[in-house]
Coordinates of C-alpha atoms in Angstrom, one line a residue:
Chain A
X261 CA 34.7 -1.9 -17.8
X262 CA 35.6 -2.4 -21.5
X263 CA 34.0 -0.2 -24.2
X264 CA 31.4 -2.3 -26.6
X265 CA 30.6 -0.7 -30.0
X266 CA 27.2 -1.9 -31.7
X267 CA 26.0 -1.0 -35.2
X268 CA 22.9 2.2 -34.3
X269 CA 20.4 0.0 -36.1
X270 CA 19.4 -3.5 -38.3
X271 CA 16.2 -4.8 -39.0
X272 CA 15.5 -8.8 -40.2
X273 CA 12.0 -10.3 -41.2
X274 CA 9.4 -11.9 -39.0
X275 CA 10.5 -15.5 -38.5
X276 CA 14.2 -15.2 -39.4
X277 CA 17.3 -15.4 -37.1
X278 CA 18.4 -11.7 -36.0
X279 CA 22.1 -11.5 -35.8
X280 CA 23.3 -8.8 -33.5
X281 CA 26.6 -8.0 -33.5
X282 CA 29.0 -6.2 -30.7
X283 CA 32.7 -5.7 -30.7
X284 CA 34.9 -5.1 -27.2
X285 CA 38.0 -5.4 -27.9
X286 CA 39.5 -4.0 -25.2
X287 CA 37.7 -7.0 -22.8
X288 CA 39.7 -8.2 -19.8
X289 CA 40.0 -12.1 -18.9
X290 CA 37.4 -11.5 -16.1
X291 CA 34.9 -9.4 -18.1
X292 CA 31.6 -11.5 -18.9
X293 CA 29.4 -10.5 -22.0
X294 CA 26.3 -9.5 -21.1
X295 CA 22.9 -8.8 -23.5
X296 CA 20.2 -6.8 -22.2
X297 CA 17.3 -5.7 -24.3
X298 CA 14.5 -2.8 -23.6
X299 CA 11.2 -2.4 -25.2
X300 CA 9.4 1.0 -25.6
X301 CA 10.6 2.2 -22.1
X302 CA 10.0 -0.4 -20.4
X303 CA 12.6 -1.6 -18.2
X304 CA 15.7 -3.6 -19.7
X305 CA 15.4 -7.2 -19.7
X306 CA 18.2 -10.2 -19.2
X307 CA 18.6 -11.8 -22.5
X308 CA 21.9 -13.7 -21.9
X309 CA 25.2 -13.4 -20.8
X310 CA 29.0 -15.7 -21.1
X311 CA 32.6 -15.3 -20.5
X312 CA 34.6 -17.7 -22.9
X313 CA 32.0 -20.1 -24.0
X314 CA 28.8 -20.2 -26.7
X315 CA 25.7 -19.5 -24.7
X316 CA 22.4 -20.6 -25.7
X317 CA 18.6 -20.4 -23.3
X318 CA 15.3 -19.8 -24.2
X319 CA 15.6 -16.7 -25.5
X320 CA 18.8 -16.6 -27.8
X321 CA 22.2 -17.9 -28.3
X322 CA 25.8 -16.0 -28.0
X323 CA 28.6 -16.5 -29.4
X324 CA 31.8 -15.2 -28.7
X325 CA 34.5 -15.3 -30.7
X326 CA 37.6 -17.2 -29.5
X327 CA 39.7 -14.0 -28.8
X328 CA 36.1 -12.5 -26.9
X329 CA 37.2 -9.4 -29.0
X330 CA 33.7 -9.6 -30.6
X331 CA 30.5 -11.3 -30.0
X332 CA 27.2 -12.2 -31.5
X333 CA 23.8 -12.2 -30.0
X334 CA 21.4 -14.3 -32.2
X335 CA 17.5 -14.8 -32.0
X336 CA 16.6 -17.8 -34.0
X337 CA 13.0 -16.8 -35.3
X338 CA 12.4 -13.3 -34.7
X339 CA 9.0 -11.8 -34.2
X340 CA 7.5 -9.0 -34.1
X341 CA 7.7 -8.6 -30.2
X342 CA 11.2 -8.5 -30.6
X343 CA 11.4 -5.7 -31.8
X344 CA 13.5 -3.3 -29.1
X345 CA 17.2 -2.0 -28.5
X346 CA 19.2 -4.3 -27.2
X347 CA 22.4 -4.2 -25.4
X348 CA 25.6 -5.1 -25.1
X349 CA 27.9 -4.9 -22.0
X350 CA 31.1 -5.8 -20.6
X351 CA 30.9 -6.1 -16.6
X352 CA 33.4 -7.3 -14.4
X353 CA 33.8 -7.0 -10.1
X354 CA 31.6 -8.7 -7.5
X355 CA 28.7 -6.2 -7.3
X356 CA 29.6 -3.8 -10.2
X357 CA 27.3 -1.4 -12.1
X358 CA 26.1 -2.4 -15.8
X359 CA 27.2 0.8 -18.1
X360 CA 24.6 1.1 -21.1
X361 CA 25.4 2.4 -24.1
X362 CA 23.1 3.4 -27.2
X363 CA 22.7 -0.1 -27.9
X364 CA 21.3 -1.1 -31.3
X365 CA 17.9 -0.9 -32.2
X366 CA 16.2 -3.9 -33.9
X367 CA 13.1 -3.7 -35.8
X368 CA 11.2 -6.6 -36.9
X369 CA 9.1 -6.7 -40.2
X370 CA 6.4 -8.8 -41.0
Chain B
X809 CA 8.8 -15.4 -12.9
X810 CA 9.3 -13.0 -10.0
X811 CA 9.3 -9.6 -10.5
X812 CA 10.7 -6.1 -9.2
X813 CA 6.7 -4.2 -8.4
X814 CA 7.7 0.2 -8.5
X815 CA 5.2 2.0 -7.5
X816 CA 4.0 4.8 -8.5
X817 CA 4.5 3.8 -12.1
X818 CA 4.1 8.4 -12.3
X819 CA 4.9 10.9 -10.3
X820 CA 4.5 14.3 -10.9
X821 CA 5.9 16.9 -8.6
X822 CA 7.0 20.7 -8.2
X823 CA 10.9 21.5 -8.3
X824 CA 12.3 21.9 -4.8
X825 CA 9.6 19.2 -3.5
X826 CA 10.8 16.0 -1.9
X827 CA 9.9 12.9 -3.7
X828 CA 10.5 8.9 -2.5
X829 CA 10.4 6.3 -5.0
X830 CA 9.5 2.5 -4.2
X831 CA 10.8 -1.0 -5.3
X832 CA 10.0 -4.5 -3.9
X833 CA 12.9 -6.4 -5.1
X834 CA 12.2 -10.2 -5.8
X835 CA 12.4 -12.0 -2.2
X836 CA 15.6 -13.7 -2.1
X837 CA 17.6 -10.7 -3.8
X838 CA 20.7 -9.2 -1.9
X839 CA 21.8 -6.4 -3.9
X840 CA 19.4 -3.5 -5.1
X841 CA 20.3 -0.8 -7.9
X842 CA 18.2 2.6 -9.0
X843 CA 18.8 3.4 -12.5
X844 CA 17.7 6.6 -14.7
X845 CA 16.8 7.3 -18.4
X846 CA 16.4 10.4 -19.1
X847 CA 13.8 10.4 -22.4
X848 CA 16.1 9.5 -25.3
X849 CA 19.2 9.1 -23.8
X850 CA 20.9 5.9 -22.3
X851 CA 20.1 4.0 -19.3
X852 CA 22.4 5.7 -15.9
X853 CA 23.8 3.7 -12.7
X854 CA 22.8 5.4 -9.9
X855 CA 23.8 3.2 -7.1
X856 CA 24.5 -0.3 -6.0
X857 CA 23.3 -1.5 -2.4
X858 CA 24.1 -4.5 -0.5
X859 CA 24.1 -5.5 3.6
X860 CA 22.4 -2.5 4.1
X861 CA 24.8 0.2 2.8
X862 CA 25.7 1.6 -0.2
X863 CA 28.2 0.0 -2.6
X864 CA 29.0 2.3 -5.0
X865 CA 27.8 5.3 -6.5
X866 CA 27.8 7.3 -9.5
X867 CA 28.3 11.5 -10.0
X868 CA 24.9 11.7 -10.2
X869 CA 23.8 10.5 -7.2
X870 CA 25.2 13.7 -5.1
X871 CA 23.9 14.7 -1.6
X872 CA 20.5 15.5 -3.1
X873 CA 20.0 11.4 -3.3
X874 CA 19.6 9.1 -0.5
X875 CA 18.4 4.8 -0.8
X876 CA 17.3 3.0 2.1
X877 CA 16.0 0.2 3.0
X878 CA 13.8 0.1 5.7
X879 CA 12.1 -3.0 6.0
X880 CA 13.0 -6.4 4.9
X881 CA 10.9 -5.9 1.2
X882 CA 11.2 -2.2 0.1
X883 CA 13.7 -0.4 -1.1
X884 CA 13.7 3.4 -1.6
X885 CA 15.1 5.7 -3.9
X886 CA 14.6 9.7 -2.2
X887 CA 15.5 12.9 -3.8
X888 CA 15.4 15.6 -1.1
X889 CA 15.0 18.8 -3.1
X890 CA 13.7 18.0 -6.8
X891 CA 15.4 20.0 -10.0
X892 CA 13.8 20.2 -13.3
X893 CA 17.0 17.8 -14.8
X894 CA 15.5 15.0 -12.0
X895 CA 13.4 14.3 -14.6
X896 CA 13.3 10.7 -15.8
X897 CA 12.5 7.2 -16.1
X898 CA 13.7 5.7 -12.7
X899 CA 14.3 1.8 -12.4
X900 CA 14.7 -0.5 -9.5
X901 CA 16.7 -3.8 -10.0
X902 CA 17.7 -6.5 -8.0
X903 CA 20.4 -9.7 -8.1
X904 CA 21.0 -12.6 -6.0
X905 CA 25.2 -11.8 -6.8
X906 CA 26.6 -8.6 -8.3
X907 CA 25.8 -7.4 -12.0
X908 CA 28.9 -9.4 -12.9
X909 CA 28.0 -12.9 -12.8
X910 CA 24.4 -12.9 -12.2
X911 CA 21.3 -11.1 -14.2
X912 CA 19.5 -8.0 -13.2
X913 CA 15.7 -8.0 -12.8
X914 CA 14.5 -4.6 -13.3
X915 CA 11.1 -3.3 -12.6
X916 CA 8.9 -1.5 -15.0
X917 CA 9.9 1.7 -13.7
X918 CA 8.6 5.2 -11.9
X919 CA 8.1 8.2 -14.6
X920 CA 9.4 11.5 -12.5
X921 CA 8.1 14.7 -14.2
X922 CA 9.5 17.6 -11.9
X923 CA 7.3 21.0 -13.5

């Protein structure tokens, strides 16, 4: 699975989009993009995930850039609850492991 | 939305015990994972399952770990002979494909303290 690097941390106001960045360069055609995020230590939780394509559900959008060298996860009006680590991975293979890394942690201010 | 249920959310037990960790995956899930965080460090793979064998493995899950599941709703995560580094959040997850193309649910998860 390709490498991902993250920034270790960011914060953005309550109510404001949270831009989260992740670069993997080395990505294969057949990798998809995937966002995870964990609160306290709770277990992680699907946030989104895409191959070529902008994503968007509920929850947030991604967008990856046309070269999928780098993407961006975004969460339109953050709030307080979103506060967390969140993750970004590159998985590939019909049943293959997720590899986490530090993630980045985002912390939402009022 | 469904959910992954582990139970106990703690277990506390002496090194060299035996210890069995539960999931319920959601219902119409096919493969099952166990994870591990040790506290401050990342989130491990363990081990992938799917028509009732194991489909791949990590180092960490040596001879001392065994998963089975041995009804149609539980899955189980045993360590045979606890060590003080077994130590950890464990987490159960399930799919309806593999991690690849399809999201994981993971349950809340077991804390393992091994005194």
């Amino acid at each position: 699975d390709a490498k991902t690097t993250q920034p270790p941390s960011m914060d953005c106001a309550e109510g404001r989009a949270a831009n989260l960045p992740c670069n993997h360069s080395t990505i294969s055609g057949n990798e998809y993009v995937y966002w995870y995020r964990q609160i306290h230590s709770q277990g992680p939780q699907y946030i989104i995930h895409g191959l070529k394509n902008n994503e968007t559900n509920e929850m947030a959008s991604l967008i990856i850039t046309e070269d999928r060298k780098s993407s961006t996860l975004i969460l339109p009006h953050a709030t307080l609850r979103d506060t967390a680590v969140y993750y970004c991975i590159a998985a590939t293979g019909a049943n293959s492991k997720l590899t986490f890394g530090k993630g980045i942690t985002l912390s939402v201010r009022p | 939305e469904p959910e992954v249920t582990q139970t106990p959310s703690h277990q506390v037990t002496q090194m060299g015990q035996e210890v069995i960790l539960r999931c319920v995956p959601i219902s119409n899930h096919l493969y099952f994972y166990w994870y591990r965080q040790i506290l401050g460090q990342k989130v491990e793979f363990l081990v992938s399952f799917y028509n009732n064998e194991i489909s791949e493995k990590s180092e960490i899950f040596d001879d001392q770990f065994s998963v089975e599941r041995p009804d149609g709703s539980n899955f189980t995560l045993k360590i045979r002979s606890t060590k003080l580094e077994d130590s950890a959040m464990y987490f159960c997850a399930s799919s309806t494909q593999g991690a690849s193309n399809e999201k994981l649910f993971f349950g809340s998860g077991t804390q393992l303290s091994v005194l």
